mmCIF file of C-alpha atoms and ligand atoms in Angstrom:
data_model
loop_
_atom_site.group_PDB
_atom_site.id
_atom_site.type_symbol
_atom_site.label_atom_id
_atom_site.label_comp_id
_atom_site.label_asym_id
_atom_site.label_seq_id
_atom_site.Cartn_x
_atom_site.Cartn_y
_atom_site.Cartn_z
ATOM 1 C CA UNK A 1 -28.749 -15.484 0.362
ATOM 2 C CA UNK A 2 -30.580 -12.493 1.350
ATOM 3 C CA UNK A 3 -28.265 -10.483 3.204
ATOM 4 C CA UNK A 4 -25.409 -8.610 1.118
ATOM 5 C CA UNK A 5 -22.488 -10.823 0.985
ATOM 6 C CA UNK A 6 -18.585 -10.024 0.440
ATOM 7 C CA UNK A 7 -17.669 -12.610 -2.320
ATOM 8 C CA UNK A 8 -14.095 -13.501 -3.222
ATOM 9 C CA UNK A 9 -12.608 -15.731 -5.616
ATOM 10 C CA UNK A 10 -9.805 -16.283 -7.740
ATOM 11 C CA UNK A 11 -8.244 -17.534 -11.190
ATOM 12 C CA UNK A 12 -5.110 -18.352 -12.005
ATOM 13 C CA UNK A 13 -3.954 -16.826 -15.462
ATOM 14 C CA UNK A 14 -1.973 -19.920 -16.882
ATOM 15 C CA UNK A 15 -4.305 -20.014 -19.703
ATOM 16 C CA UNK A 16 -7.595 -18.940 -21.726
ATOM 17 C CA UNK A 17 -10.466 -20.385 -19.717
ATOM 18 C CA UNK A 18 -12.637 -22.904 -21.179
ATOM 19 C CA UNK A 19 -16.383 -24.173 -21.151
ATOM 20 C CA UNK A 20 -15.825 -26.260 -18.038
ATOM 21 C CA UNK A 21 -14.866 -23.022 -15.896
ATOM 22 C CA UNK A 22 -17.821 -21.478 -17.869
ATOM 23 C CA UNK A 23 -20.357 -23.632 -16.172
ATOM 24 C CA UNK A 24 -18.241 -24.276 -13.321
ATOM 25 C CA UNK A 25 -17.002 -21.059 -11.717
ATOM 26 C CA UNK A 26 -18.219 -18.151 -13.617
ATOM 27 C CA UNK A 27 -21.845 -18.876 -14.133
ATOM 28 C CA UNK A 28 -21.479 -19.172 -10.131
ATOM 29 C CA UNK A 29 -19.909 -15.895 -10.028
ATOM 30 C CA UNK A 30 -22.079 -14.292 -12.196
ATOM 31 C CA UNK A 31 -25.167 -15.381 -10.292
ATOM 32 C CA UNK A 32 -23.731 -13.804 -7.005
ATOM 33 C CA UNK A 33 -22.878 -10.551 -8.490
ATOM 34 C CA UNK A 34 -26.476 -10.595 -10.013
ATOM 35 C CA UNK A 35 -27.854 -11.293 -6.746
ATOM 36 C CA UNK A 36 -26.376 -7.659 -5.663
ATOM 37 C CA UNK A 37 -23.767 -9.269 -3.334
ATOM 38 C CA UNK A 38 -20.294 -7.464 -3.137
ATOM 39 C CA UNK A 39 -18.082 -9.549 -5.408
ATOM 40 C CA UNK A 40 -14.385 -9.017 -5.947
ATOM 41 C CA UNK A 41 -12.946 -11.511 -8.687
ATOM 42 C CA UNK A 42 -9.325 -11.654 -8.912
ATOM 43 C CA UNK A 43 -6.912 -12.719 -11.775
ATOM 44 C CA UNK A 44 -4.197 -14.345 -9.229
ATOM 45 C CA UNK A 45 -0.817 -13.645 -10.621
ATOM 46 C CA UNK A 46 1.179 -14.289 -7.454
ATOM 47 C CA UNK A 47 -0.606 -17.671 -7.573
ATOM 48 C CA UNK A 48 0.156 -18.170 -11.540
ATOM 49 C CA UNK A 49 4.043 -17.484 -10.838
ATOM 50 C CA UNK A 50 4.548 -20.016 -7.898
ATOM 51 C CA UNK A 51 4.353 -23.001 -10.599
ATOM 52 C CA UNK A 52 5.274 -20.858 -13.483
ATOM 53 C CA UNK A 53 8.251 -19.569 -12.444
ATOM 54 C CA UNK A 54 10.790 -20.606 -15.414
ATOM 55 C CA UNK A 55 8.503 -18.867 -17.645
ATOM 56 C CA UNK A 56 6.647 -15.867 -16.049
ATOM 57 C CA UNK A 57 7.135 -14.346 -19.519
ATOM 58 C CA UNK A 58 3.245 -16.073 -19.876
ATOM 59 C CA UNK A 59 1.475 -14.092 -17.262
ATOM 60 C CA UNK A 60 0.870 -10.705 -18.531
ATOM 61 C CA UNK A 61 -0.724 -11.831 -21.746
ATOM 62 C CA UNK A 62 -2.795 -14.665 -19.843
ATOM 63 C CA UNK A 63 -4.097 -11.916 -17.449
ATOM 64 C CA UNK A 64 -5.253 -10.075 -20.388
ATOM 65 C CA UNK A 65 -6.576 -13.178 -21.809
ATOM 66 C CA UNK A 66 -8.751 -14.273 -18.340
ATOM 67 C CA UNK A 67 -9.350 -10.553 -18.164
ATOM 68 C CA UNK A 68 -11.468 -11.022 -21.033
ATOM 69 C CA UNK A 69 -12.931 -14.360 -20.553
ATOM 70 C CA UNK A 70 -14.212 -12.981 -17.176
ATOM 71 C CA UNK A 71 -15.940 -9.956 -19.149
ATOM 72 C CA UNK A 72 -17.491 -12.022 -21.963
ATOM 73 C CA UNK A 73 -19.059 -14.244 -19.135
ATOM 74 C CA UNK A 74 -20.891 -11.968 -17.914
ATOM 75 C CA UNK A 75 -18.739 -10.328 -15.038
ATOM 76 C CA UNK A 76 -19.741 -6.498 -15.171
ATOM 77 C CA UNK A 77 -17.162 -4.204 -13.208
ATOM 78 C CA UNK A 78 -19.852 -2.084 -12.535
ATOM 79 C CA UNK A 79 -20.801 -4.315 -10.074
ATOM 80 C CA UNK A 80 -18.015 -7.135 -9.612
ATOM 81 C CA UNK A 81 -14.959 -5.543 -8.750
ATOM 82 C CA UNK A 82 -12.613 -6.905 -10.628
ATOM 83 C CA UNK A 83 -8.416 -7.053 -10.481
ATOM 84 C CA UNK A 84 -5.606 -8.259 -10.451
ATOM 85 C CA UNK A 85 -3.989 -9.978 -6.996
ATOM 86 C CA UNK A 86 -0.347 -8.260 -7.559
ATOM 87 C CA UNK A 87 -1.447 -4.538 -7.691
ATOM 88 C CA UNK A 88 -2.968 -5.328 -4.557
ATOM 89 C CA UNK A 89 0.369 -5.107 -2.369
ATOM 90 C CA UNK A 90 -1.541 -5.371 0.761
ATOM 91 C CA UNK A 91 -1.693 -9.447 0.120
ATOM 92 C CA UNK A 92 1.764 -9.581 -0.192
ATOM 93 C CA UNK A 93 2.219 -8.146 3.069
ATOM 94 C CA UNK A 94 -0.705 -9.838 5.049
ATOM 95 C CA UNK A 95 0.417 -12.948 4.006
ATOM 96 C CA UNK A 96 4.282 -12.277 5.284
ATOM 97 C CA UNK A 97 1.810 -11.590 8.394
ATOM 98 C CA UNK A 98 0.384 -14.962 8.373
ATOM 99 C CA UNK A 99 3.328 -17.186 7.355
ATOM 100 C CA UNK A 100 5.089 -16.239 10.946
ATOM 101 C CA UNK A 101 2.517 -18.313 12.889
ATOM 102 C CA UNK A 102 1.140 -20.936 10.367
ATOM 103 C CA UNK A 103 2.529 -24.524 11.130
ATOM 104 C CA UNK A 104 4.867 -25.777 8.210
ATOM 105 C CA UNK A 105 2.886 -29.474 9.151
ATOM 106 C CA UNK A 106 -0.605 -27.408 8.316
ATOM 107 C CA UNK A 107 0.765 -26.759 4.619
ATOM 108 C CA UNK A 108 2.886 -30.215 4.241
ATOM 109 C CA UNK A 109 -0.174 -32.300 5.108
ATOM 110 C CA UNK A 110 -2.173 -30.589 2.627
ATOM 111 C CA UNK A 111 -3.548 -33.248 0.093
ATOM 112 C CA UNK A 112 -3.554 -30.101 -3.067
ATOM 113 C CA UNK A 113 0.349 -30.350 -2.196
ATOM 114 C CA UNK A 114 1.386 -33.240 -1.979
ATOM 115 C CA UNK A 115 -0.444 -34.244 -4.947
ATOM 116 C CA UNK A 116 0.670 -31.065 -7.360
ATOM 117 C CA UNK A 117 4.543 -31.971 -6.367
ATOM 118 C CA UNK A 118 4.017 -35.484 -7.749
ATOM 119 C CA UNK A 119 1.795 -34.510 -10.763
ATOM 120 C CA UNK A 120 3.680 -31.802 -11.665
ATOM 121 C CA UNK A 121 7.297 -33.037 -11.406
ATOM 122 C CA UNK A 122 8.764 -30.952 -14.114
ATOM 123 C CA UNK A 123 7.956 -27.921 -12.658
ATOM 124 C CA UNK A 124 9.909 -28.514 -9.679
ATOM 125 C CA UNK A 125 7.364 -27.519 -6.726
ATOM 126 C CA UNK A 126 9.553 -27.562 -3.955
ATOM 127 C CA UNK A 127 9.736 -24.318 -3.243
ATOM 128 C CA UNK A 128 8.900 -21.921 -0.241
ATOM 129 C CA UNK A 129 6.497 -20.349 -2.609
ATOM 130 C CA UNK A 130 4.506 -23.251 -3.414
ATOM 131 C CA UNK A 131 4.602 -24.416 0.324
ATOM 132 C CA UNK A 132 2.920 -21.383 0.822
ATOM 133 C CA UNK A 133 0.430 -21.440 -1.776
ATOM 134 C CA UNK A 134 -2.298 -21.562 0.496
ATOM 135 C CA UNK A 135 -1.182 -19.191 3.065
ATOM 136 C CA UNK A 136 -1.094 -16.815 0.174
ATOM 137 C CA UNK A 137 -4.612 -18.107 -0.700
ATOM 138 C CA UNK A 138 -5.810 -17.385 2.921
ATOM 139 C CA UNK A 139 -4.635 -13.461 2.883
ATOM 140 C CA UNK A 140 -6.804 -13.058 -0.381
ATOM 141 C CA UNK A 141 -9.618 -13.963 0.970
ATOM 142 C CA UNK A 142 -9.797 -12.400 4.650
ATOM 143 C CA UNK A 143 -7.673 -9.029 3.531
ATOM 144 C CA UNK A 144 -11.581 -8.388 2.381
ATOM 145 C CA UNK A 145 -13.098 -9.644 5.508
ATOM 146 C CA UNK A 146 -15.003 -12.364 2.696
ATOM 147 C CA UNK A 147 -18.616 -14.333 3.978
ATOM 148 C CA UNK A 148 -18.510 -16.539 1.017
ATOM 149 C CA UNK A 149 -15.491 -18.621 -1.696
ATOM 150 C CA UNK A 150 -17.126 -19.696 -4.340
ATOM 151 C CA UNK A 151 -15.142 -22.223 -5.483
ATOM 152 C CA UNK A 152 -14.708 -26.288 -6.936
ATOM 153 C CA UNK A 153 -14.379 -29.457 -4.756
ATOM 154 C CA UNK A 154 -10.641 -29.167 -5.376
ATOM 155 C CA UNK A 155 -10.318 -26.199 -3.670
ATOM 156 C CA UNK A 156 -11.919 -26.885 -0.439
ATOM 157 C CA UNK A 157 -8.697 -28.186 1.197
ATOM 158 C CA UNK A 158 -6.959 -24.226 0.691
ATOM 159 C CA UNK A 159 -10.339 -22.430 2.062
ATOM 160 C CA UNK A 160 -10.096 -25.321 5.050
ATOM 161 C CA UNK A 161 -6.567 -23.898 5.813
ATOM 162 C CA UNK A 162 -8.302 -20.160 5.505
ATOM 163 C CA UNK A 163 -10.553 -20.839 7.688
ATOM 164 C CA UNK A 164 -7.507 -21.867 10.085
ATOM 165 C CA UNK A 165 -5.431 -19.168 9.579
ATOM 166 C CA UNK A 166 -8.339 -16.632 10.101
ATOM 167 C CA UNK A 167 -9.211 -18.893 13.956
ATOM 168 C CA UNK A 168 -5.779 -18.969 14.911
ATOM 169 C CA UNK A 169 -5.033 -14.938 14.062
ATOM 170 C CA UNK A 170 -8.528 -14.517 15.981
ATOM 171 C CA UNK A 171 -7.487 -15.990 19.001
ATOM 172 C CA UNK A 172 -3.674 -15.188 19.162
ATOM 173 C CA UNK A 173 -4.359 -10.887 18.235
ATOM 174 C CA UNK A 174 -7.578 -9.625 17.993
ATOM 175 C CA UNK A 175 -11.225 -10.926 16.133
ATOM 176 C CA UNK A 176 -10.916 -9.153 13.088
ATOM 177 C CA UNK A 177 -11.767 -11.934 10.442
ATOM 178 C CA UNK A 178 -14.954 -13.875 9.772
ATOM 179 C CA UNK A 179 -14.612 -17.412 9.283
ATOM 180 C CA UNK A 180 -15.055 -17.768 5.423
ATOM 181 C CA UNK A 181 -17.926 -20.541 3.891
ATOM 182 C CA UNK A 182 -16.993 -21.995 0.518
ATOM 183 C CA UNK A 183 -20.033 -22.249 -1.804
ATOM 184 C CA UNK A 184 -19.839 -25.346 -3.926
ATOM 185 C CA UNK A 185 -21.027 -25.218 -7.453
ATOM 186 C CA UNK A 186 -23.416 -27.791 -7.974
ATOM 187 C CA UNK A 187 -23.664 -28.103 -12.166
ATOM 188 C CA UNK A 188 -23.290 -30.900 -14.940
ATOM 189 C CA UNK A 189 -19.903 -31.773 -15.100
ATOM 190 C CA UNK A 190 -18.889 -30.950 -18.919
ATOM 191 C CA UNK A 191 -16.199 -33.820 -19.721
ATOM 192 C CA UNK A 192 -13.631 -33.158 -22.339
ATOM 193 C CA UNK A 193 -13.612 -33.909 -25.850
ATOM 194 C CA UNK A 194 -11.893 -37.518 -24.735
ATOM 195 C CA UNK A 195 -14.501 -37.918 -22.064
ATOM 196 C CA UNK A 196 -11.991 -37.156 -18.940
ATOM 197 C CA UNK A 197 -12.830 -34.142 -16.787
ATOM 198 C CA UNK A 198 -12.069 -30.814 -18.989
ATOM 199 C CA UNK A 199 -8.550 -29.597 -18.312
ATOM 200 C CA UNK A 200 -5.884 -27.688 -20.074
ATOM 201 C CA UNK A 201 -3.200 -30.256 -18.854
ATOM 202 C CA UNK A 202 -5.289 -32.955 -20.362
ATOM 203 C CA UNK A 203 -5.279 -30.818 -23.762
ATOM 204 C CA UNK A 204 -9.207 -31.388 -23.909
ATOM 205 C CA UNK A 205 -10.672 -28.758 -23.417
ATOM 206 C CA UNK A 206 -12.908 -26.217 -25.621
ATOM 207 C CA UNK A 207 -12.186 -22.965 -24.951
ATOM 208 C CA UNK A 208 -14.999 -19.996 -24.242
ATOM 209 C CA UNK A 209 -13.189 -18.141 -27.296
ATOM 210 C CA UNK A 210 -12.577 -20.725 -29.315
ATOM 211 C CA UNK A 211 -13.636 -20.565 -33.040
ATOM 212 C CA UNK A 212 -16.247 -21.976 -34.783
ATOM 213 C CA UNK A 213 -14.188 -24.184 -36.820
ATOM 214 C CA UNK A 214 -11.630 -25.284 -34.289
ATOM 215 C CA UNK A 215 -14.925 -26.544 -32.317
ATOM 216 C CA UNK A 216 -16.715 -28.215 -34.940
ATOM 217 C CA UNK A 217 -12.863 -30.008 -35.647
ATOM 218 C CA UNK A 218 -12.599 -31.118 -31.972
ATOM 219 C CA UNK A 219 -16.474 -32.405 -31.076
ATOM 220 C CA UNK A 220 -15.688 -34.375 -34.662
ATOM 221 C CA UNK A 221 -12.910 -36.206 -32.959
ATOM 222 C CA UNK A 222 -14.989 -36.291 -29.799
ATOM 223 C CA UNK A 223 -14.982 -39.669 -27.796
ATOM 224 C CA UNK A 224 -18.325 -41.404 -27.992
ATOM 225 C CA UNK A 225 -20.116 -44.523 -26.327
ATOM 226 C CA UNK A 226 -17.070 -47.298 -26.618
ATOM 227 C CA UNK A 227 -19.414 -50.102 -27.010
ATOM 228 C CA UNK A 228 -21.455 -48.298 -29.938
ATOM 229 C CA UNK A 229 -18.757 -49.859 -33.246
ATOM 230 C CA UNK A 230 -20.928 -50.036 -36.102
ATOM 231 C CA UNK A 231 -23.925 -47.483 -37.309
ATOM 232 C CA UNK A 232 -26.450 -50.130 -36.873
ATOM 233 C CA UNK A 233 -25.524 -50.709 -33.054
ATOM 234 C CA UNK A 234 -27.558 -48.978 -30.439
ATOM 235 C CA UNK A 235 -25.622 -46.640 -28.727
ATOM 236 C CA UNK A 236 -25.654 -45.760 -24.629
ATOM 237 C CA UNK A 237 -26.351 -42.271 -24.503
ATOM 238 C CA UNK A 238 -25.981 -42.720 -20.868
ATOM 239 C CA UNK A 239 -22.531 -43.033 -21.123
ATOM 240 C CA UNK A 240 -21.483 -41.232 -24.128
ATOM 241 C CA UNK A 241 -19.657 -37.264 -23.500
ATOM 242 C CA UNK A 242 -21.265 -36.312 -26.782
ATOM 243 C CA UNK A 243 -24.609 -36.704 -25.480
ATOM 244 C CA UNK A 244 -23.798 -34.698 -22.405
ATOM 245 C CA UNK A 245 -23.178 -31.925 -24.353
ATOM 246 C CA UNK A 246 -26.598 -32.623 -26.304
ATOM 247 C CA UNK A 247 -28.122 -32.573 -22.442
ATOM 248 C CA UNK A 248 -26.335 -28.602 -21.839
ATOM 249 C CA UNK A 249 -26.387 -27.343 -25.133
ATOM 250 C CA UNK A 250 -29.451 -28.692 -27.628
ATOM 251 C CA UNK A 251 -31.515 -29.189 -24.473
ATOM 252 C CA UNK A 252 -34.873 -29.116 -26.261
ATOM 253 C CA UNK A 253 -33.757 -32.224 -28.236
ATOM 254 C CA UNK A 254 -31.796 -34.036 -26.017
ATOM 255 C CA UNK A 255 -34.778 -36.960 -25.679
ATOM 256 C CA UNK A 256 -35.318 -37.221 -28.859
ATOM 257 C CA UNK A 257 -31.823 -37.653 -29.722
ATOM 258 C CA UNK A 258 -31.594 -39.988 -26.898
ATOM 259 C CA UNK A 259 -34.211 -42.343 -28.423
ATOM 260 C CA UNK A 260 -32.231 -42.371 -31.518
ATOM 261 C CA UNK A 261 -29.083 -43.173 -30.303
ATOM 262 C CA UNK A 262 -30.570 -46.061 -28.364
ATOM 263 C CA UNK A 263 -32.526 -47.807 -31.701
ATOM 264 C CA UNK A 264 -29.192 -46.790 -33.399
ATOM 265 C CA UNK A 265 -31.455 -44.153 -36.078
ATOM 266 C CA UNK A 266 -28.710 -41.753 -35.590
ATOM 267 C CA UNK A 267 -25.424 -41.917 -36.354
ATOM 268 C CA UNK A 268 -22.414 -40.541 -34.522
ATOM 269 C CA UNK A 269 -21.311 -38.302 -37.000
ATOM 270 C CA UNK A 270 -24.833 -36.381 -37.616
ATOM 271 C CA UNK A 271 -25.202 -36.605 -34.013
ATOM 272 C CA UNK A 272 -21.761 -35.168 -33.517
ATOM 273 C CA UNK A 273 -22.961 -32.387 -36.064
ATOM 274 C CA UNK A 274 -26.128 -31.528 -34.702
ATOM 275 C CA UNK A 275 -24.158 -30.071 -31.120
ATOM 276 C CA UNK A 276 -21.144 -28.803 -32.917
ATOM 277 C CA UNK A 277 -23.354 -26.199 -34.502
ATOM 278 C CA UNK A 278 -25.522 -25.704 -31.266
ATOM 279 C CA UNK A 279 -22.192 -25.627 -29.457
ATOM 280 C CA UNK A 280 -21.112 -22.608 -32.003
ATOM 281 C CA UNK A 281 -24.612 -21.107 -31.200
ATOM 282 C CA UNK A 282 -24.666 -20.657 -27.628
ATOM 283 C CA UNK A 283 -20.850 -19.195 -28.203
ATOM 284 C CA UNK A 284 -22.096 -16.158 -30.596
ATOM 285 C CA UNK A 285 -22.967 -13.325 -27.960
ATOM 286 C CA UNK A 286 -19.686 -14.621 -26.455
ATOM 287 C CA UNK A 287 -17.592 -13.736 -29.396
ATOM 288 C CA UNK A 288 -19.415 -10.835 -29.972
ATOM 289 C CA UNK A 289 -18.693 -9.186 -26.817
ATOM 290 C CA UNK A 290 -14.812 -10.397 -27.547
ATOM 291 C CA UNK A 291 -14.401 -8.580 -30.621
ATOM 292 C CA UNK A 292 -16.101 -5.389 -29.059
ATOM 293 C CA UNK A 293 -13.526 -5.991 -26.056
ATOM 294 C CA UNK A 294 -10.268 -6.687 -28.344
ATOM 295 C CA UNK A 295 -10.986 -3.995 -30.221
ATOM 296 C CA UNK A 296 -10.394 -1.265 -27.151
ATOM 297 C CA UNK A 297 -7.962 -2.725 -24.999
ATOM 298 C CA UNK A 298 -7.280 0.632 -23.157
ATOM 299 C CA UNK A 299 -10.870 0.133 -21.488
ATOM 300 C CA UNK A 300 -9.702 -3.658 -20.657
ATOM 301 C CA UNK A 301 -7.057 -1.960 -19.150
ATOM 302 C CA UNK A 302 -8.812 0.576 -17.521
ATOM 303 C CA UNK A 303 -11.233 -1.822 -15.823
ATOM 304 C CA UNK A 304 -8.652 -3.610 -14.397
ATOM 305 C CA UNK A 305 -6.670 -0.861 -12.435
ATOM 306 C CA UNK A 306 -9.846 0.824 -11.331
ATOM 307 C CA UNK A 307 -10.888 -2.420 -9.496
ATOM 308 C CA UNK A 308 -7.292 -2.849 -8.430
ATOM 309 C CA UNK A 309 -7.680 0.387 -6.445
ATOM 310 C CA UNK A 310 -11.186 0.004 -5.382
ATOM 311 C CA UNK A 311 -10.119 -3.620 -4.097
ATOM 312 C CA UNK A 312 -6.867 -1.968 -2.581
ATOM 313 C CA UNK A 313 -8.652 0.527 -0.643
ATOM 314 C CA UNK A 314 -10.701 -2.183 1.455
ATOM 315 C CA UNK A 315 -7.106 -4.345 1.445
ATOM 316 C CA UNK A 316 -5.687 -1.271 3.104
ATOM 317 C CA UNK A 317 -8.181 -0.711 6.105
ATOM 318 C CA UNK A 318 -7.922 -4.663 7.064
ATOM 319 C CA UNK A 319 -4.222 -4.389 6.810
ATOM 320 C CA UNK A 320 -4.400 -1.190 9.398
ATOM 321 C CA UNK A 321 -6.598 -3.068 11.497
ATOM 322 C CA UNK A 322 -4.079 -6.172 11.431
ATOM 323 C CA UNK A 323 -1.246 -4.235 12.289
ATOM 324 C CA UNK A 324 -3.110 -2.757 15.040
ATOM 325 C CA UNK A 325 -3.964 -5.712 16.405
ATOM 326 C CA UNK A 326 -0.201 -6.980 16.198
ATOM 327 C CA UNK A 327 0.869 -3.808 17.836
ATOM 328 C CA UNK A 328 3.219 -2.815 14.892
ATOM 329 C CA UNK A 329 1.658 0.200 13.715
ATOM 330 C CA UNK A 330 3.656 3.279 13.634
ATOM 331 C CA UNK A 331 1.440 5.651 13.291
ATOM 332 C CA UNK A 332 0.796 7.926 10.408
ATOM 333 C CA UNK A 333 1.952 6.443 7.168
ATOM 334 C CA UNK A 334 1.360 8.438 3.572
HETATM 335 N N1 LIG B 1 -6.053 -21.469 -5.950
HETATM 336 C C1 LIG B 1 -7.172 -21.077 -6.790
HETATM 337 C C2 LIG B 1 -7.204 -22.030 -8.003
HETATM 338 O O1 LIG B 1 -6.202 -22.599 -8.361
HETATM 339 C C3 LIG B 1 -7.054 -19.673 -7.262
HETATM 340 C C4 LIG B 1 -7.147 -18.702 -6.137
HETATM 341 C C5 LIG B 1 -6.167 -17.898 -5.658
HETATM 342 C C6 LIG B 1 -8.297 -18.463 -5.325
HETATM 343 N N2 LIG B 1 -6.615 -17.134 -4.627
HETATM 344 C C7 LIG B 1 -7.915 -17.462 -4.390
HETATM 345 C C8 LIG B 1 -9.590 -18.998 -5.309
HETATM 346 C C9 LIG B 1 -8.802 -17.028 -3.428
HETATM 347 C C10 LIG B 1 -10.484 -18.543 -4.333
HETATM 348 C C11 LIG B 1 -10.085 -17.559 -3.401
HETATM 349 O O2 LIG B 1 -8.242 -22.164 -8.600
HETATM 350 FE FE1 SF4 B 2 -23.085 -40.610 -28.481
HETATM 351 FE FE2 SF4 B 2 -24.588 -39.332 -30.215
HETATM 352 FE FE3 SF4 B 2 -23.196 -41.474 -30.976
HETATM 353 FE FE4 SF4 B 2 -25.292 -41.752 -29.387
HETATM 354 S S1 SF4 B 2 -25.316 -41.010 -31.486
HETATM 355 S S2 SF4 B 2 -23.296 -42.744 -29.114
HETATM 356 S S3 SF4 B 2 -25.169 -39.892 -28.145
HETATM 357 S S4 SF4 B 2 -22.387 -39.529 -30.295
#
């Protein structure tokens, strides 16, 4: 991208983020704030309480907790701005805006949906709120007028509907929003430590803050090639989740391990021991920064209502401009 870029994205805070959104999302967003592009990153609490409703009890401390996952990873609010969605009112209010001409049929046929209500049965989904998930999704990203959602496959369905929402306001009021691109992250899917893609509700996952010991536990009761039974039988790197993590984090001896595995000279456990502790290694500057972040938590907080008002002072002039265009501005406000 050459051009400066208005970036948005999002995270839910329903829970400490782990090495999958690491190499995922935030080594995306990291990159695009790097690149000088202006970045707002937003810890979505609105979108947190539609499924956690019973229990919203959660969100504060999770917002803290993604709060400073996002910092360790690199995020820097000095040039990401960084908040959180519900001390931005102006969403609230743009997406009342957009719920009074979206088609219920645009949100029911929407796969994310109908899939969460099934999946997530005991959480009972059927709600306004959750019918409007997306909706809600939409007025994040155009209240700042964003070029580019960087985001996973799974989301593409919600910026889809965006890009919907923002065509149909276009044409019914006034062109005020740009038609939003996602931008896919193309890296090495990290699998779980049972080989399944890494998610909390598969209880797989290693998290970015996780300790040393708890990591060195979990890769020990890692998944490994099926077929590989006894010591002496060559293994399939190939299809193995340890050896993926070899690939990401011991790259320079990922062949040679490789070779090993396949004339069986290695056995699972060293192998197992070998990334555990290369694992822990890449993880150091990450804990580092944690400590020096836990340790002042009045900055923490102090990053995250300075972006809120930076982020709510562009929020404000689309929301003018919206109003405007729906002929329901009343002149001066305070
Ligand atoms: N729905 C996104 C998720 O579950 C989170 C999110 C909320 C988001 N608002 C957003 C992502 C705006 C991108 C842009 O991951
Ligand atoms: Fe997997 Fe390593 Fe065992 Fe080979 S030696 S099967 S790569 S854990």
């Amino acid at each position: 991208m050459e051009e400066k870029k208005i970036v948005l994205s999002g995270m839910r805070p329903t829970g400490p983020l782990h090495i999958g959104h690491l190499f995922g999302a935030l080594k995306n967003w990291k990159k695009l704030q790097d690149e000088g592009n202006n970045c707002f990153y937003m810890i979505a609490d609105w979108h947190a309480l539609s499924t956690e409703y019973r229990c919203p009890e959660n969100i504060r401390k999770n917002v803290e907790e993604i709060a400073i996952d996002l910092l360790v990873s690199g995020l820097d609010p000095e040039k990401s701005t960084i908040f959180i969605q519900s001390l931005v009112p102006e969403h609230v209010e743009l997406h009342l805006i957009f719920s009074m001409f979206v088609p219920i049929p645009w949100l029911e046929r929407n796969p994310v949906y109908k899939e969460q209500i099934k999946e997530l049965k005991e959480k009972e989904l059927n709600t306004y709120g959750f019918l409007g998930y997306p909706v809600l999704q939409a007025a994040d990203i155009l209240i700042y007028k964003a070029n580019y959602v960087p985001i996973g496959v799974d989301q593409l369905p919600h910026l889809e509907l965006t890009r919907e929402i923002a065509r149909r306001f276009n044409y019914l009021y006034r062109n005020i929003f740009p038609i939003p691109e996602p931008l896919l992250t193309e890296t090495p899917k990290i699998p779980g430590i049972d080989g399944r893609k890494m998610s909390k509700s598969y209880n797989n996952c290693i998290f970015i803050g996780e300790e040393p010991d708890s990591i060195r536990n979990k890769i020990k009761n890692m998944f490994t090639d099926p077929k590989r039974i006894y010591r002496k039988d060559p293994g399939h790197p190939d299809t193995c989740p340890v050896f993926v993590y070899q690939q990401i984090f011991n790259t320079q001896s990922a062949d040679e391990i490789k070779n090993s595995c396949l004339n069986a000279k290695i056995g699972c456990t060293d192998c197992k021991k070998i990334v555990a502790e290369k694992l822990v290694e890449f993880l150091q500057p990450f804990y580092k920064k944690r400590k020096e972040i836990e340790n002042n938590r009045k900055d923490l907080w102090e990053i995250l209502t300075e972006g809120s008002k930076k982020a709510r002072q562009m929020a404000k002039k689309t929301l003018d401009e919206v109003k405007e265009a729906i002929r329901m501005d009343y002149g001066e406000k305070d």
